[in-house]
Structures are given as C-alpha cells and as structure tokens.
C-alpha cells in the first residue's frame, strides 16, 4: 500500500513537470500558459533531475525597463537570453541570479553607458555576455566606457560578443582590462582590415 502511494506521488510530480512557483513566475512574465509543464514551453529549458528552470529566453519584444527581481525565483537559472526584448535599462531589488553564467543582452534599446551597465550589476558568476548589436543609440565614447567598466563588474567573464556594433580600431585599447577572457566575438564592427590579433597579447 505504501509503495503504491509512492508510485502515485511520483506520477503526480512527473505530470506536473515543473515547479509551481516557477510556472507562476513565467506566467507573470507574460508567457502564454499552455500545459502545466512549463519545461515544455517555448524558450524554457529545465534540469531533468530537479525539474527547475535553467534557461529562459524572454518572449517579450517591448520590455522597456527590465526588473531582474522577476527572475529571482529561478534558483537554478544559468542562462538568460534577453536578446531583442526592447530593453532600455535594468533594475533590481534583491540578490537573485547568483548562478547566472550566460547572459544575452543583444539587439536591445540601450541609450548610454549607464543603461547597459545597469543590466550587469550583481551577476558575479557570469561567464558569457553578448552585447551584439547594442550600440545603435549608444555613442562610441559610451561604448568605450562600458567595455572599460565590465572587467571590474564581471570578474569571471570568459566570452564576450560585441559583434554588429558600429565601432572602429580605437575601441581596441578598451579591451585591455579583460584578463579572464577566452573568446571575443567581433564580426562586422568596422575594424580596419589590417588589424592583427595576436592571441592573448592583444588584451
Ligand atoms: C541538475 O541538477 C543536479 C542537482 O542539482 C546537478 O547535479 C546536475 O549537474 C544538473 N544537471 C545539469 C545538466 O545541469
Ligand atoms: C529606464 O527606461 C525607462 C523606459 O523604458 C525610463 O522610463 C526610465 O526613466 C529609465 N530609467 C533610468 C534610471 O534611466
Ligand atoms: C521589481 O520587482 C520587485 C519584486 O517583484 C518589486 O518589489 C520592485 O518594486 C520592482 N521594482 C521596480 C522598479 O519596478
Ligand atoms: C558609424 O559611426 C561613424 C562614426 O561614429 C558614423 O559616422 C557612421 O554614420 C556610423 N554608421 C552607422 C551605420 O551608424
């Protein structure tokens, strides 16, 4: 009888598939609620052992000011894809997102250095950051400021993507502070063709 109850409870957990609080938080982030298992929803990935959400690709295109506190409930979140979400700046009121390793901020509506940097506070575990196509409304000087400030905020950054920004060779000295970087993505950013990248010595 006891084992039957166990089997019943196990089936119940598997049918639910994803954590109730996480499902509700996703619905609050305006996910269309189709089915109880939020691990199956568009843009969501979960850890198959814990059933907790590990990856979110935001499905909004006009977010404006992003509130990181909305993501604090996702304790196992390691990847947050906020690309193309109409984000102009970020706020936060808590310490969540401690496990975040990959953040994509590409193709958003940032307007100066502070607006970009506001989205990089309190992400001490971050290893990979995309700022691809974020400079349309950001001045060259502000983009320099961003690149010069990131190393002091993200101490473990290994991958940086600044592709599809309108920059020039003059941006290169701003990359000197990146000590832990292993990969730098620079495609189509207006560097002169005579640029010589010599592995680590460039940084
Ligand atoms: C899933 O979570 C378990 C327990 O926290 C962890 O040991 C495991 O590495 C995770 N799996 C993946 C693929 O991240
Ligand atoms: C953040 O962006 C919103 C528009 O999306 C704007 O109303 C707000 O003033 C901005 N906040 C800061 C601190 O610049
Ligand atoms: C962000 O979300 C938290 C938690 O939901 C809330 O307390 C806080 O007021 C929000 N901040 C802004 C600026 O909306
Ligand atoms: C790129 O930047 C240069 C110099 O800042 C500017 O003259 C040019 O118009 C920009 N190009 C685009 C496509 O924004």
XYZ file of N, CA and C and ligand atoms in Angstrom:
665
model
N 0.839 -1.212 0.000
C 0.000 0.000 0.000
C 0.867 1.253 0.000
N 1.953 1.151 0.838
C 2.858 2.287 0.939
C 3.539 2.561 -0.404
N 3.987 1.448 -1.058
C 4.705 1.635 -2.322
C 3.757 2.143 -3.407
N 2.495 1.732 -3.310
C 1.504 2.216 -4.269
C 1.355 3.737 -4.139
N 1.334 4.185 -2.897
C 1.212 5.619 -2.624
C 2.418 6.369 -3.206
N 3.610 5.748 -3.013
C 4.836 6.352 -3.538
C 4.760 6.500 -5.055
N 4.342 5.433 -5.714
C 4.223 5.465 -7.171
C 3.240 6.562 -7.582
N 2.127 6.643 -6.851
C 1.116 7.655 -7.153
C 1.708 9.067 -7.036
N 2.462 9.303 -5.947
C 3.059 10.626 -5.725
C 4.081 10.950 -6.806
N 4.878 9.922 -7.189
C 5.889 10.112 -8.218
C 5.235 10.519 -9.534
N 4.165 9.785 -9.903
C 3.436 10.089 -11.127
C 2.902 11.527 -11.081
N 2.399 11.916 -9.916
C 1.843 13.261 -9.751
C 2.911 14.318 -10.019
N 4.121 14.094 -9.440
C 5.224 15.046 -9.618
C 5.619 15.137 -11.089
N 5.738 13.968 -11.749
C 6.154 13.950 -13.151
C 5.121 14.609 -14.052
N 3.841 14.401 -13.745
C 2.776 15.006 -14.553
C 2.841 16.533 -14.441
N 3.069 17.009 -13.212
C 3.181 18.452 -13.021
C 4.376 18.985 -13.806
N 5.508 18.220 -13.743
C 6.661 18.511 -14.582
C 7.492 19.701 -14.186
N 6.892 20.797 -13.761
C 7.716 21.942 -13.389
C 7.194 22.569 -12.105
N 8.075 23.312 -11.447
C 7.729 23.844 -10.136
C 6.643 24.918 -10.227
N 5.688 24.806 -9.299
C 4.532 25.695 -9.322
C 4.935 27.180 -9.286
N 5.860 27.512 -8.362
C 6.260 28.934 -8.249
C 6.936 29.416 -9.528
N 7.709 28.513 -10.151
C 8.407 28.909 -11.369
C 7.412 29.078 -12.521
N 6.417 28.182 -12.565
C 5.390 28.304 -13.604
C 4.633 29.621 -13.443
N 4.275 29.934 -12.193
C 3.531 31.177 -11.948
C 4.369 32.412 -12.289
N 5.684 32.332 -11.978
C 6.566 33.468 -12.296
C 6.667 33.664 -13.812
N 6.679 32.551 -14.557
C 6.737 32.657 -16.018
C 5.450 33.258 -16.570
N 4.334 32.859 -15.989
C 3.051 33.422 -16.437
C 3.028 34.932 -16.163
N 3.598 35.319 -14.998
C 3.684 36.750 -14.674
C 4.580 37.500 -15.655
N 5.547 36.770 -16.237
C 6.413 37.369 -17.265
C 5.727 37.329 -18.633
N 4.427 37.089 -18.614
C 3.540 37.078 -19.782
C 3.790 35.911 -20.742
N 4.167 34.751 -20.180
C 4.202 33.537 -21.005
C 2.770 33.074 -21.248
N 2.519 32.601 -22.448
C 1.204 32.039 -22.708
C 1.159 30.651 -22.060
N 0.193 30.439 -21.202
C 0.111 29.232 -20.391
C -0.506 28.080 -21.173
N 0.349 27.269 -21.790
C -0.160 26.090 -22.499
C 0.398 24.838 -21.853
N -0.418 24.102 -21.143
C 0.011 22.893 -20.460
C 0.629 23.219 -19.113
N 0.598 22.243 -18.186
C 1.101 22.507 -16.838
C 2.618 22.445 -16.764
N 3.252 21.692 -17.698
C 4.701 21.526 -17.609
C 5.427 22.676 -18.296
N 5.860 23.649 -17.493
C 6.488 24.843 -18.082
C 7.837 24.527 -18.708
N 8.412 23.348 -18.379
C 9.680 22.944 -19.012
C 9.497 22.704 -20.507
N 8.242 22.545 -20.932
C 7.946 22.294 -22.342
C 7.631 23.587 -23.098
N 7.543 24.685 -22.371
C 7.118 25.934 -23.020
C 8.224 26.494 -23.901
N 7.823 27.311 -24.874
C 8.770 27.935 -25.797
C 9.778 28.794 -25.028
N 11.061 28.595 -25.311
C 12.106 29.414 -24.694
C 12.539 28.964 -23.314
N 11.999 27.825 -22.820
C 12.335 27.357 -21.469
C 13.074 26.029 -21.528
N 14.105 25.892 -20.714
C 14.753 24.596 -20.519
C 14.885 24.341 -19.029
N 14.757 23.062 -18.638
C 14.860 22.695 -17.223
C 15.936 21.647 -17.021
N 16.377 21.534 -15.788
C 17.234 20.422 -15.374
C 16.312 19.218 -15.210
N 16.625 18.125 -15.915
C 15.712 16.977 -15.901
C 15.682 16.275 -14.546
N 16.717 16.466 -13.727
C 16.735 15.853 -12.398
C 15.902 16.649 -11.404
N 16.109 17.947 -11.357
C 15.433 18.770 -10.353
C 14.106 19.328 -10.863
N 13.916 19.355 -12.181
C 12.706 19.940 -12.746
C 12.681 21.460 -12.668
N 13.804 22.036 -12.225
C 13.858 23.507 -12.125
C 14.312 24.138 -13.443
N 13.829 25.357 -13.677
C 14.175 26.079 -14.900
C 15.655 26.476 -14.875
N 16.375 26.137 -15.959
C 17.793 26.505 -16.054
C 18.057 27.541 -17.145
N 17.136 27.624 -18.123
C 17.351 28.551 -19.229
C 16.043 29.243 -19.598
N 16.120 30.563 -19.774
C 14.941 31.328 -20.184
C 15.309 32.209 -21.367
N 14.542 32.101 -22.433
C 14.638 33.093 -23.500
C 13.363 33.920 -23.461
N 13.517 35.163 -23.030
C 12.353 36.031 -22.858
C 11.599 36.187 -24.174
N 10.282 36.122 -24.104
C 9.464 36.168 -25.317
C 8.817 37.533 -25.531
N 9.259 38.531 -24.754
C 8.672 39.855 -24.887
C 9.507 40.714 -25.839
N 8.864 41.609 -26.574
C 9.591 42.453 -27.517
C 9.516 43.929 -27.159
N 8.842 44.260 -26.073
C 8.757 45.673 -25.665
C 8.800 45.812 -24.147
N 9.894 45.305 -23.573
C 10.011 45.254 -22.119
C 10.250 46.630 -21.493
N 11.037 47.491 -22.156
C 11.394 48.777 -21.562
C 12.381 48.582 -20.432
N 11.948 48.890 -19.206
C 12.825 48.699 -18.061
C 12.648 47.284 -17.515
N 13.749 46.514 -17.490
C 13.671 45.116 -17.039
C 13.903 45.045 -15.537
N 13.052 44.303 -14.831
C 13.212 44.120 -13.384
C 13.800 42.728 -13.115
N 15.086 42.685 -12.776
C 15.739 41.395 -12.526
C 15.094 40.618 -11.383
N 14.401 41.317 -10.491
C 13.751 40.633 -9.361
C 12.714 39.625 -9.850
N 12.178 39.855 -11.052
C 11.208 38.923 -11.614
C 11.815 37.543 -11.881
N 13.161 37.460 -11.887
C 13.833 36.199 -12.199
C 14.441 35.540 -10.959
N 14.326 36.211 -9.800
C 14.993 35.725 -8.592
C 14.475 34.362 -8.140
N 13.229 34.046 -8.471
C 12.620 32.786 -8.058
C 13.282 31.568 -8.717
N 13.934 31.795 -9.862
C 14.542 30.681 -10.601
C 15.944 30.399 -10.054
N 15.992 29.557 -9.012
C 17.244 29.335 -8.272
C 18.328 28.655 -9.101
N 17.925 27.859 -10.110
C 18.907 27.119 -10.917
C 19.174 27.782 -12.262
N 18.688 29.018 -12.418
C 18.827 29.673 -13.719
C 20.301 29.938 -14.047
N 20.773 29.382 -15.166
C 22.166 29.621 -15.574
C 22.248 30.417 -16.870
N 21.184 30.378 -17.690
C 21.216 31.071 -18.979
C 19.989 31.951 -19.141
N 20.219 33.239 -19.393
C 19.120 34.176 -19.586
C 19.331 34.886 -20.924
N 18.420 34.619 -21.861
C 18.513 35.219 -23.187
C 17.479 36.338 -23.272
N 17.976 37.579 -23.202
C 17.094 38.746 -23.226
C 17.223 39.485 -24.551
N 17.760 38.786 -25.568
C 18.001 39.482 -26.838
C 16.699 39.910 -27.500
N 16.746 41.072 -28.136
C 15.601 41.571 -28.886
C 14.350 41.754 -28.060
N 14.502 42.172 -26.808
C 13.342 42.292 -25.916
C 12.953 43.745 -25.644
N 13.505 44.680 -26.419
C 13.152 46.084 -26.236
C 13.551 46.640 -24.891
N 14.657 46.138 -24.344
C 15.098 46.575 -23.012
C 15.902 47.863 -23.122
N 15.550 48.871 -22.287
C 16.320 50.114 -22.299
C 17.194 50.267 -21.058
N 16.865 49.587 -19.972
C 17.708 49.593 -18.770
C 17.183 48.526 -17.801
N 17.912 48.309 -16.699
C 17.525 47.248 -15.759
C 17.477 47.774 -14.324
N 16.611 47.173 -13.524
C 16.574 47.469 -12.090
C 16.588 46.147 -11.333
N 16.887 46.221 -10.045
C 16.811 45.029 -9.211
C 16.667 45.466 -7.767
N 15.985 44.624 -6.981
C 15.775 44.955 -5.576
C 16.262 43.830 -4.673
N 16.896 42.795 -5.253
C 17.306 41.644 -4.459
C 18.620 41.091 -4.974
N 19.039 39.987 -4.383
C 20.346 39.427 -4.710
C 20.272 38.207 -5.623
N 19.119 37.916 -6.228
C 18.977 36.708 -7.045
C 19.971 36.631 -8.195
N 19.833 35.632 -9.036
C 20.664 35.435 -10.223
C 22.134 35.166 -9.904
N 22.378 34.584 -8.727
C 23.755 34.277 -8.326
C 24.396 33.197 -9.163
N 23.571 32.347 -9.805
C 24.115 31.240 -10.588
C 24.154 31.529 -12.076
N 23.759 32.746 -12.448
C 23.688 33.050 -13.878
C 25.080 33.034 -14.521
N 25.222 32.254 -15.595
C 26.525 32.126 -16.264
C 26.520 32.722 -17.667
N 25.348 32.702 -18.316
C 25.266 33.172 -19.699
C 24.150 34.214 -19.809
N 24.499 35.404 -20.313
C 23.506 36.471 -20.472
C 23.617 37.059 -21.871
N 22.487 37.095 -22.573
C 22.451 37.693 -23.906
C 21.608 38.968 -23.848
N 22.283 40.112 -24.008
C 21.593 41.408 -23.999
C 21.540 42.010 -25.396
N 21.863 41.189 -26.410
C 21.977 41.703 -27.766
C 20.692 42.300 -28.322
N 20.866 43.250 -29.273
C 19.755 43.797 -30.041
C 18.655 44.364 -29.145
N 19.063 45.184 -28.176
C 18.090 45.874 -27.319
C 18.173 47.382 -27.524
N 17.471 48.153 -26.698
C 17.334 49.586 -26.947
C 18.089 50.446 -25.936
N 19.319 50.057 -25.610
C 20.130 50.837 -24.680
C 20.469 52.189 -25.292
N 20.628 53.211 -24.430
C 20.834 54.562 -24.958
C 22.090 55.241 -24.434
N 22.743 54.691 -23.404
C 24.026 55.227 -22.948
C 24.759 54.171 -22.125
N 25.939 54.533 -21.598
C 26.740 53.558 -20.850
C 25.992 53.057 -19.613
N 25.378 53.980 -18.884
C 24.707 53.593 -17.641
C 23.563 52.621 -17.910
N 22.845 52.847 -19.009
C 21.707 51.964 -19.306
C 22.178 50.522 -19.538
N 23.343 50.350 -20.179
C 23.886 48.993 -20.372
C 24.416 48.445 -19.052
N 25.194 49.266 -18.352
C 25.839 48.789 -17.116
C 24.811 48.442 -16.036
N 23.638 49.084 -16.082
C 22.592 48.777 -15.084
C 22.141 47.318 -15.201
N 22.372 46.702 -16.367
C 21.973 45.305 -16.573
C 23.083 44.326 -16.202
N 24.211 44.856 -15.687
C 25.354 43.984 -15.374
C 25.688 43.980 -13.890
N 24.817 44.574 -13.068
C 25.063 44.598 -11.626
C 24.693 43.271 -10.985
N 25.496 42.839 -10.028
C 25.152 41.678 -9.203
C 25.146 40.354 -9.935
N 25.906 40.254 -11.027
C 25.951 38.993 -11.780
C 27.352 38.401 -11.647
N 27.725 38.076 -10.424
C 29.117 37.728 -10.134
C 29.577 36.422 -10.771
N 28.631 35.540 -11.164
C 29.027 34.248 -11.749
C 29.110 34.281 -13.269
N 28.798 35.435 -13.856
C 28.659 35.475 -15.313
C 29.955 35.096 -16.048
N 29.816 34.190 -17.025
C 30.975 33.737 -17.804
C 30.879 34.170 -19.252
N 29.637 34.386 -19.732
C 29.459 34.712 -21.141
C 28.445 35.842 -21.291
N 28.838 36.889 -22.032
C 27.966 38.052 -22.205
C 27.921 38.440 -23.670
N 26.707 38.644 -24.181
C 26.578 39.192 -25.527
C 26.022 40.606 -25.475
N 26.775 41.527 -26.094
C 26.308 42.900 -26.299
C 26.244 43.172 -27.800
N 25.947 42.108 -28.569
C 25.887 42.257 -30.022
C 24.783 43.229 -30.419
N 25.081 44.078 -31.389
C 24.083 44.997 -31.924
C 23.368 45.817 -30.851
N 24.150 46.409 -29.947
C 23.534 47.222 -28.882
C 23.946 48.684 -28.979
N 24.735 49.060 -30.006
C 25.313 50.413 -29.991
C 24.584 51.413 -30.877
N 23.443 51.032 -31.427
C 22.753 51.914 -32.376
C 22.517 53.306 -31.777
N 22.062 53.366 -30.526
C 21.794 54.658 -29.887
C 22.848 55.018 -28.841
N 23.899 54.184 -28.734
C 24.945 54.413 -27.736
C 26.155 55.032 -28.422
N 26.670 56.131 -27.909
C 27.809 56.784 -28.550
C 29.056 55.920 -28.428
N 30.038 56.200 -29.301
C 31.294 55.448 -29.282
C 31.947 55.576 -27.905
N 31.956 56.798 -27.378
C 32.577 57.032 -26.070
C 31.881 56.234 -24.974
N 30.557 56.175 -25.028
C 29.821 55.404 -24.016
C 30.107 53.907 -24.143
N 30.265 53.436 -25.381
C 30.574 52.015 -25.563
C 31.969 51.707 -25.011
N 32.895 52.669 -25.207
C 34.228 52.531 -24.595
C 34.108 52.417 -23.078
N 33.303 53.289 -22.486
C 33.108 53.274 -21.029
C 32.584 51.926 -20.564
N 31.622 51.377 -21.321
C 31.057 50.067 -20.967
C 32.160 49.007 -20.943
N 32.958 48.966 -22.025
C 33.998 47.931 -22.125
C 35.071 48.115 -21.056
N 35.325 49.379 -20.669
C 36.354 49.618 -19.649
C 35.839 49.303 -18.243
N 34.515 49.297 -18.067
C 33.927 49.060 -16.736
C 33.617 47.582 -16.491
N 33.293 46.856 -17.550
C 32.875 45.453 -17.390
C 33.862 44.603 -16.576
N 35.197 44.695 -16.827
C 36.113 43.818 -16.080
C 36.019 43.973 -14.559
N 35.644 45.146 -14.071
C 35.537 45.325 -12.621
C 34.213 44.793 -12.076
N 33.226 44.554 -12.948
C 31.931 44.023 -12.518
C 31.849 42.509 -12.690
N 32.402 42.023 -13.799
C 32.273 40.602 -14.147
C 33.651 39.959 -14.105
N 34.026 39.476 -12.928
C 35.397 39.024 -12.709
C 35.708 37.687 -13.373
N 34.660 36.942 -13.756
C 34.899 35.608 -14.314
C 34.501 35.500 -15.773
N 34.386 36.647 -16.446
C 33.926 36.628 -17.839
C 34.930 35.930 -18.755
N 34.428 34.975 -19.530
C 35.301 34.213 -20.443
C 34.960 34.459 -21.903
N 33.682 34.822 -22.160
C 33.232 35.019 -23.541
C 32.515 36.366 -23.654
N 32.947 37.181 -24.615
C 32.304 38.477 -24.843
C 32.006 38.625 -26.324
N 30.759 38.980 -26.627
C 30.349 39.173 -28.012
C 29.953 40.637 -28.212
N 30.750 41.351 -29.036
C 30.394 42.740 -29.372
C 30.226 42.887 -30.891
N 29.775 41.802 -31.511
C 29.540 41.826 -32.955
C 28.431 42.821 -33.321
N 28.410 43.206 -34.587
C 27.331 44.046 -35.151
C 27.150 45.371 -34.423
N 28.259 45.916 -33.912
C 28.221 47.265 -33.379
C 29.068 48.147 -34.301
N 28.700 49.420 -34.408
C 29.434 50.326 -35.274
C 30.616 50.920 -34.496
N 31.761 50.224 -34.565
C 32.920 50.668 -33.794
C 34.094 50.900 -34.744
N 35.292 51.086 -34.219
C 36.489 51.236 -35.046
C 37.669 50.695 -34.261
N 38.853 50.736 -34.875
C 40.049 50.219 -34.202
C 40.298 50.903 -32.857
N 39.803 52.134 -32.743
C 40.029 52.869 -31.491
C 39.369 52.207 -30.286
N 38.506 51.221 -30.529
C 37.868 50.523 -29.413
C 38.833 49.527 -28.762
N 39.864 49.105 -29.509
C 40.714 48.005 -29.030
C 41.392 48.262 -27.685
N 41.936 49.467 -27.426
C 42.551 49.683 -26.101
C 41.564 49.487 -24.943
N 40.259 49.671 -25.216
C 39.252 49.495 -24.159
C 39.078 48.042 -23.758
N 39.701 47.138 -24.523
C 39.561 45.708 -24.229
C 40.707 45.190 -23.358
N 41.620 46.094 -22.984
C 42.811 45.670 -22.231
C 42.507 45.077 -20.866
N 41.409 45.534 -20.241
C 41.130 45.119 -18.862
C 40.654 43.686 -18.710
N 40.299 43.043 -19.836
C 39.720 41.697 -19.754
C 40.818 40.651 -19.564
N 40.974 40.194 -18.335
C 42.070 39.266 -18.035
C 41.669 37.803 -18.191
N 40.400 37.489 -17.915
C 39.992 36.079 -17.916
C 39.348 35.664 -19.239
N 39.332 36.601 -20.205
C 38.627 36.330 -21.464
C 39.294 35.244 -22.299
N 38.453 34.330 -22.835
C 38.970 33.263 -23.688
C 38.471 33.409 -25.119
N 37.312 34.050 -25.263
C 36.723 34.224 -26.594
C 36.200 35.636 -26.740
N 36.500 36.252 -27.891
C 35.989 37.587 -28.186
C 35.382 37.562 -29.576
N 34.101 37.908 -29.674
C 33.428 37.906 -30.979
C 33.306 39.336 -31.479
N 33.881 39.583 -32.656
C 33.997 40.955 -33.156
C 33.439 41.133 -34.559
N 32.680 40.179 -35.077
C 32.338 40.254 -36.500
C 31.549 41.513 -36.867
N 31.848 42.058 -38.044
C 31.165 43.224 -38.620
C 31.042 44.388 -37.646
N 32.176 44.855 -37.088
C 32.058 46.026 -36.220
C 32.887 47.194 -36.734
N 33.359 47.114 -37.988
C 34.008 48.284 -38.585
C 35.479 48.445 -38.254
N 36.144 47.350 -37.866
C 37.583 47.420 -37.648
C 38.285 47.444 -39.003
N 39.444 48.121 -39.077
C 40.222 48.128 -40.319
C 40.733 46.724 -40.607
N 40.929 46.463 -41.904
C 41.308 45.105 -42.290
C 42.746 44.767 -41.897
N 43.569 45.772 -41.573
C 44.957 45.452 -41.241
C 45.147 45.117 -39.757
N 44.021 44.866 -39.095
C 44.097 44.510 -37.682
C 44.794 43.161 -37.497
N 45.744 43.102 -36.601
C 46.401 41.831 -36.284
C 46.072 41.434 -34.858
N 45.385 40.328 -34.710
C 45.079 39.850 -33.366
C 46.081 38.760 -33.016
N 46.807 38.966 -31.934
C 47.860 38.017 -31.571
C 47.524 37.331 -30.256
N 46.488 36.554 -30.303
C 46.097 35.789 -29.112
C 45.994 36.663 -27.892
N 46.516 36.198 -26.805
C 46.350 36.868 -25.522
C 47.039 38.222 -25.455
N 48.112 38.402 -26.269
C 48.879 39.639 -26.147
C 48.068 40.860 -26.568
N 46.961 40.627 -27.324
C 46.135 41.765 -27.709
C 45.448 42.388 -26.497
N 45.116 41.536 -25.508
C 44.308 42.015 -24.387
C 45.154 42.488 -23.215
C 20.801 19.050 -12.493
O 20.786 19.293 -11.106
C 21.583 18.379 -10.381
C 21.312 18.620 -8.902
O 21.476 19.981 -8.587
C 23.030 18.589 -10.770
O 23.852 17.702 -10.043
C 23.187 18.341 -12.252
O 24.513 18.631 -12.666
C 22.222 19.206 -13.050
N 22.256 18.811 -14.436
C 22.578 19.652 -15.410
C 22.556 19.094 -16.794
O 22.871 20.820 -15.194
C 14.650 53.136 -17.813
O 13.927 53.098 -19.041
C 12.594 53.576 -18.937
C 11.948 53.434 -20.309
O 11.945 52.111 -20.705
C 12.594 55.030 -18.495
O 11.260 55.451 -18.311
C 13.368 55.156 -17.175
O 13.488 56.516 -16.841
C 14.756 54.557 -17.300
N 15.415 54.581 -16.003
C 16.601 55.139 -15.810
C 17.158 55.036 -14.421
O 17.218 55.711 -16.685
C 10.882 44.892 -9.091
O 10.228 43.753 -8.629
C 10.198 43.668 -7.211
C 9.643 42.307 -6.834
O 8.539 41.990 -7.609
C 9.365 44.818 -6.678
O 9.325 44.783 -5.269
C 10.025 46.137 -7.114
O 9.216 47.213 -6.717
C 10.190 46.161 -8.624
N 10.971 47.334 -8.986
C 10.588 48.179 -9.921
C 11.482 49.346 -10.177
O 9.540 48.029 -10.551
C 29.221 54.637 -37.567
O 29.943 55.568 -36.778
C 30.532 56.602 -37.570
C 31.412 57.434 -36.659
O 30.943 57.484 -35.334
C 29.388 57.409 -38.200
O 29.945 58.453 -38.979
C 28.562 56.494 -39.086
O 27.466 57.193 -39.589
C 28.068 55.295 -38.281
N 27.436 54.354 -39.185
C 26.262 53.787 -38.921
C 25.778 52.805 -39.927
O 25.606 54.065 -37.905
